[in-house]
Short mmCIF file of C-alpha atoms in Angstrom, two decimals:
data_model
loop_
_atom_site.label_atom_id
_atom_site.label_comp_id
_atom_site.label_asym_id
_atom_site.label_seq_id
_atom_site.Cartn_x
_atom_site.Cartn_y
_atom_site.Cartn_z
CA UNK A 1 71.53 107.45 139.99
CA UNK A 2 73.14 106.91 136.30
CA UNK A 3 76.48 107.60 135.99
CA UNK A 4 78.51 109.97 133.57
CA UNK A 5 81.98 109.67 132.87
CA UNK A 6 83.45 112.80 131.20
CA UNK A 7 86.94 112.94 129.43
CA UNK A 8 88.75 116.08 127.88
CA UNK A 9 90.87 117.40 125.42
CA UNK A 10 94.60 116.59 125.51
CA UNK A 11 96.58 119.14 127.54
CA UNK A 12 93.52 120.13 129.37
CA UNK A 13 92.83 118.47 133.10
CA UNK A 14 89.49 117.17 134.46
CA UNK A 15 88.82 120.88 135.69
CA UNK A 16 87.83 121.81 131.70
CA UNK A 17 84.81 119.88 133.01
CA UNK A 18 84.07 121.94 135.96
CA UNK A 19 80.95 124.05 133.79
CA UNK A 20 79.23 120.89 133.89
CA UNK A 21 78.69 119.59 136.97
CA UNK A 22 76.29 121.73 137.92
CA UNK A 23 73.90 120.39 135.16
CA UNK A 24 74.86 117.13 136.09
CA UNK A 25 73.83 116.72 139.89
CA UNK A 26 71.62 114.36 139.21
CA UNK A 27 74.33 112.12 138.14
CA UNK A 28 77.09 110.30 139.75
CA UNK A 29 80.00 112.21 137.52
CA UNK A 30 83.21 110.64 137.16
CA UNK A 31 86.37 113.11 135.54
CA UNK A 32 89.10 110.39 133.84
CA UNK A 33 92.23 112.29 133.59
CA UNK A 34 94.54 111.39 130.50
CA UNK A 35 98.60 109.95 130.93
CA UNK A 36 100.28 112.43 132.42
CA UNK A 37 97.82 114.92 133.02
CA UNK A 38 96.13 116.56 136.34
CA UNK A 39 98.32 114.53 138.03
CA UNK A 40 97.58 110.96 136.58
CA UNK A 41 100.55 108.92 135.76
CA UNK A 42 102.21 108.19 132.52
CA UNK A 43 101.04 105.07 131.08
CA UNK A 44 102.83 103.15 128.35
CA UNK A 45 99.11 103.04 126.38
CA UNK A 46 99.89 102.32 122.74
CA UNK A 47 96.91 103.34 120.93
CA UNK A 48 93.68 105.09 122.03
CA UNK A 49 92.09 101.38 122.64
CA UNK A 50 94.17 101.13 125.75
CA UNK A 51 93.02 104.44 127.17
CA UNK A 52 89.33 103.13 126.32
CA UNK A 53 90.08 99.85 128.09
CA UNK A 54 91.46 102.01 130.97
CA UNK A 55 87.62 103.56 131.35
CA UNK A 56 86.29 100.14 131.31
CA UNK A 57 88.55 98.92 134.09
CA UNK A 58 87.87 102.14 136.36
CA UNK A 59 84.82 102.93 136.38
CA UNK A 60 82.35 100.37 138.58
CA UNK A 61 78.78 101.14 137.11
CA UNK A 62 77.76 98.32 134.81
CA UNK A 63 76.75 100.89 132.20
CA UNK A 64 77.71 104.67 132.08
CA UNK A 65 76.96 107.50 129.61
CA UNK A 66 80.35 108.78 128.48
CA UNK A 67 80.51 112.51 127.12
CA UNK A 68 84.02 113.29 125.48
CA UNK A 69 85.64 116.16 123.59
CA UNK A 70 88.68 115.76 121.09
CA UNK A 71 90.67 113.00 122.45
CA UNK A 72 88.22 112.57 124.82
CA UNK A 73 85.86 111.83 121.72
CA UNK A 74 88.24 109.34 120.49
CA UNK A 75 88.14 107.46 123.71
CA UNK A 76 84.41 107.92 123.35
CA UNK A 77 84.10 106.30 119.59
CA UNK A 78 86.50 103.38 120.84
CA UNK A 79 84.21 102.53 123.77
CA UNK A 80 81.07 101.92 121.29
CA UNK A 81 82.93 100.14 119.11
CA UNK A 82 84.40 98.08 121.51
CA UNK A 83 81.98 97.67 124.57
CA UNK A 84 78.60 99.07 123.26
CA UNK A 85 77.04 96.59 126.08
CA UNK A 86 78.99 99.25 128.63
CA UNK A 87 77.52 102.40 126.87
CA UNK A 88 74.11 103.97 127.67
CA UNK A 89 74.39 107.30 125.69
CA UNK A 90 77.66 108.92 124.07
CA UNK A 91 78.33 112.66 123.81
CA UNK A 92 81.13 113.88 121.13
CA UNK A 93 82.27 117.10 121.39
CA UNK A 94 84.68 118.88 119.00
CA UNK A 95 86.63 115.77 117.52
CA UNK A 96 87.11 113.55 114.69
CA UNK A 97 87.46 109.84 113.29
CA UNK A 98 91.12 110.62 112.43
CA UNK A 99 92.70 114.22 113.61
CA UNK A 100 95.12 114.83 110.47
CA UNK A 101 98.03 113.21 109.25
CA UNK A 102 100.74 111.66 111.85
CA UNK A 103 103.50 113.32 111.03
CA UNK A 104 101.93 117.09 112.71
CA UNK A 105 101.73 115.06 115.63
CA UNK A 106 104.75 112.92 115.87
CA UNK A 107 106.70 116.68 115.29
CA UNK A 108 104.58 117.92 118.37
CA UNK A 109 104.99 115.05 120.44
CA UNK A 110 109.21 115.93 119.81
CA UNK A 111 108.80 119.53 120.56
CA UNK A 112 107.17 119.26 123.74
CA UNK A 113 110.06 116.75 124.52
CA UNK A 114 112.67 118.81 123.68
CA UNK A 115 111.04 122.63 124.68
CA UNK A 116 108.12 121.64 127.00
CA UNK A 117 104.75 122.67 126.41
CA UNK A 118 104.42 126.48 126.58
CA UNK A 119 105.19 126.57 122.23
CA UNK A 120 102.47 124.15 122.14
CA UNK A 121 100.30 126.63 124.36
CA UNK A 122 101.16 129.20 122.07
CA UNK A 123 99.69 127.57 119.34
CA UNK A 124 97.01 125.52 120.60
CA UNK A 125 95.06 127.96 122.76
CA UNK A 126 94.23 130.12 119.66
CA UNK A 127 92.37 127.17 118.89
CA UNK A 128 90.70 126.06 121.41
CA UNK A 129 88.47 129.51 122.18
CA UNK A 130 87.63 132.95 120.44
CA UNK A 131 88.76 135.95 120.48
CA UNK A 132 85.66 136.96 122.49
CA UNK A 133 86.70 134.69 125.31
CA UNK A 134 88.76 136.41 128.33
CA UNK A 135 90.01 133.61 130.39
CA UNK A 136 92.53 132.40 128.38
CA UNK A 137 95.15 132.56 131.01
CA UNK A 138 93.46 129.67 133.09
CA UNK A 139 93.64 127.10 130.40
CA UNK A 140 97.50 127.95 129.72
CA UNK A 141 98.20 127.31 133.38
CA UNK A 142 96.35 124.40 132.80
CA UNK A 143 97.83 123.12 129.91
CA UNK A 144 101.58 124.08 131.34
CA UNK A 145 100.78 121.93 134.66
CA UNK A 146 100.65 118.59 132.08
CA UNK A 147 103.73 116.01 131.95
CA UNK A 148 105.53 116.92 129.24
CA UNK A 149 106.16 113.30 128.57
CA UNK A 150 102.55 112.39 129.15
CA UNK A 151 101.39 115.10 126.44
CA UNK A 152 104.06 114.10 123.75
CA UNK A 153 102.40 109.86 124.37
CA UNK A 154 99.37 111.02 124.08
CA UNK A 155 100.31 112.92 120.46
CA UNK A 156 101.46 109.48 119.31
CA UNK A 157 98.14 107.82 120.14
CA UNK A 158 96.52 110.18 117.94
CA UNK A 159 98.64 110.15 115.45
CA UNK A 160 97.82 106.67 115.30
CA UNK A 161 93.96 106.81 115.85
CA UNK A 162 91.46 106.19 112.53
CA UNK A 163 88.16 104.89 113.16
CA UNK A 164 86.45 106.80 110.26
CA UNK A 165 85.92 103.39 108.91
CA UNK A 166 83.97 101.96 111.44
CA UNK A 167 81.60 104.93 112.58
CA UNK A 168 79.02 102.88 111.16
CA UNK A 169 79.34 100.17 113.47
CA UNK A 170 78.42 102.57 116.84
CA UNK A 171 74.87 101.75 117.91
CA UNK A 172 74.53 103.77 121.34
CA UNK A 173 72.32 106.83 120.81
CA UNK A 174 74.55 109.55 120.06
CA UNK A 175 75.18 113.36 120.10
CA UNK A 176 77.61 115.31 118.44
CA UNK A 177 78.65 118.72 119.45
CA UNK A 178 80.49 121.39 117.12
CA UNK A 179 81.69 124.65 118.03
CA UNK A 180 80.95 126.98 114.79
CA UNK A 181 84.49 128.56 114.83
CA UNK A 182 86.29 125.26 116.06
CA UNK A 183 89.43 125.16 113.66
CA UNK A 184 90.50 121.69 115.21
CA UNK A 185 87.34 119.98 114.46
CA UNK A 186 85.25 122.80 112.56
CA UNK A 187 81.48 121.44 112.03
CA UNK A 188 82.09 119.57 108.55
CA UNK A 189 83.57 116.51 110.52
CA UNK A 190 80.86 116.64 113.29
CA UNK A 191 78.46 116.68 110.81
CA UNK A 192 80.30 113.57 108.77
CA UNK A 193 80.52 111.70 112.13
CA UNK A 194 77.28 112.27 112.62
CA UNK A 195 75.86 111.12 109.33
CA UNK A 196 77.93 107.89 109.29
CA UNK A 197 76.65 106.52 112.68
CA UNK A 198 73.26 105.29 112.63
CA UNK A 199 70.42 107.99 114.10
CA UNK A 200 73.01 110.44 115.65
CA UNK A 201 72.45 114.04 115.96
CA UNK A 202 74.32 116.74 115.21
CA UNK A 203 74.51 120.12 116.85
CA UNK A 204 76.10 123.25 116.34
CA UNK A 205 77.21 125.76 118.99
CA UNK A 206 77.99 129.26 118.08
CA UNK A 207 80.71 131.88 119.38
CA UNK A 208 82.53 128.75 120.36
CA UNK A 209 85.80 126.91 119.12
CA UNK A 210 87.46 123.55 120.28
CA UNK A 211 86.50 123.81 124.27
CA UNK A 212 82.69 124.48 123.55
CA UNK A 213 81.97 123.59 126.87
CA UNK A 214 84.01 126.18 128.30
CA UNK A 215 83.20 128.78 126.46
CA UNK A 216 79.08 128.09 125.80
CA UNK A 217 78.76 126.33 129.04
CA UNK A 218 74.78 127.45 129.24
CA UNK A 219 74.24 126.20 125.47
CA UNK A 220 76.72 122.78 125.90
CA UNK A 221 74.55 122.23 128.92
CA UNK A 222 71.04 122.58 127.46
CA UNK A 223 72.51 119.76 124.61
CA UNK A 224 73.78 117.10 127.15
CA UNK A 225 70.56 117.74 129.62
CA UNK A 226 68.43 116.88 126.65
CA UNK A 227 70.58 113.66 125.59
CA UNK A 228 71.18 112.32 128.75
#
């Protein structure tokens, strides 16, 4: 039985993944949980390597698939550059080579410390599903049950991620997934990342913003069945 290891979005918890585990039954599915969220301690990581090299020290399977989505997807593009040998196929969903300038999220990461996270909430689940979707509520809960301090670290290792540089350099077979109305990581960056690494594909998924796999589970589902 292969093994997929899925990672999520910051401020979400390995639950964002529960859509998928039916289609993936036939795997042995392992949920990493970020610092400081669904319960995982706060780690001193200082850069998105260390939460890569994290992966690599937990999970046992000589090789592993690895499907992430936004910082997930980070942790995913730092894996093939860094351990390609570990890598059998890479999924990444709704995220980017470099997510905007540091500043936004060194301001964020000071927010959350001073106020918590529910202004963060307030702006960030607008973004991460469409107006059509009705079970908003969930993911708040879910995003209010993170660490504060865990959240506001993990801010600062994006603020310092940039691979966009490298892309060219990942040689595992890979998928990228947009959502069409994703303002995070609309389908112009999926599309560069997947033109800049070497026989990727890029798909598109419609009605769907940053947590695709939420809201299109069916159509997220069809993508990694056929990649995996």
């Amino acid at each position: 039985m292969s093994t997929v290891v899925l990672s999520g979005s910051l401020g979400s918890t390995a639950a964002m993944w529960d859509p998928q585990l039916p289609a993936l039954r036939e795997h042995e599915v392992i949920a990493v949980e970020h610092p400081g969220h669904g319960g995982a301690p706060v780690s001193d990581a200082q850069s998105v390597d260390d939460l890569a090299a994290h992966v690599l020290e937990t999970v046992d399977a000589d090789t592993f698939s690895f499907v992430g989505l936004s910082l997930g997807g980070a942790v995913g593009m730092r894996l093939a550059l860094d351990a390609p040998e570990r890598i059998d196929r890479l999924v990444l969903a709704c995220t980017a080579p470099r997510f905007g300038e540091p500043a936004g999220w060194e301001e964020r990461a000071a927010t959350v410390r001073a106020r918590g996270l529910a202004p963060v909430a307030d702006l960030v689940l607008p973004r991460w599903f469409t107006p059509a979707f009705d079970d908003v509520e969930r993911y708040r809960a879910m995003m209010l049950s993170i660490d504060p301090e865990g959240y506001a670290r993990c801010c600062e290792l994006l603020a310092r991620f940039d691979v966009e540089a490298k892309l060219a350099a990942i040689s595992v077979p890979t998928l990228v997934i947009s959502g069409a109305e994703d303002p995070t990581t609309p389908p112009a960056t999926g599309a560069a990342i997947a033109s800049r690494i070497p026989g990727a594909r890029h798909e598109v998924i419609d009605v769907a913003a940053h947590l695709a796999n939420v809201e299109r589970p069916d159509a997220f589902n069809q993508l990694l069945k056929e990649h995996l």
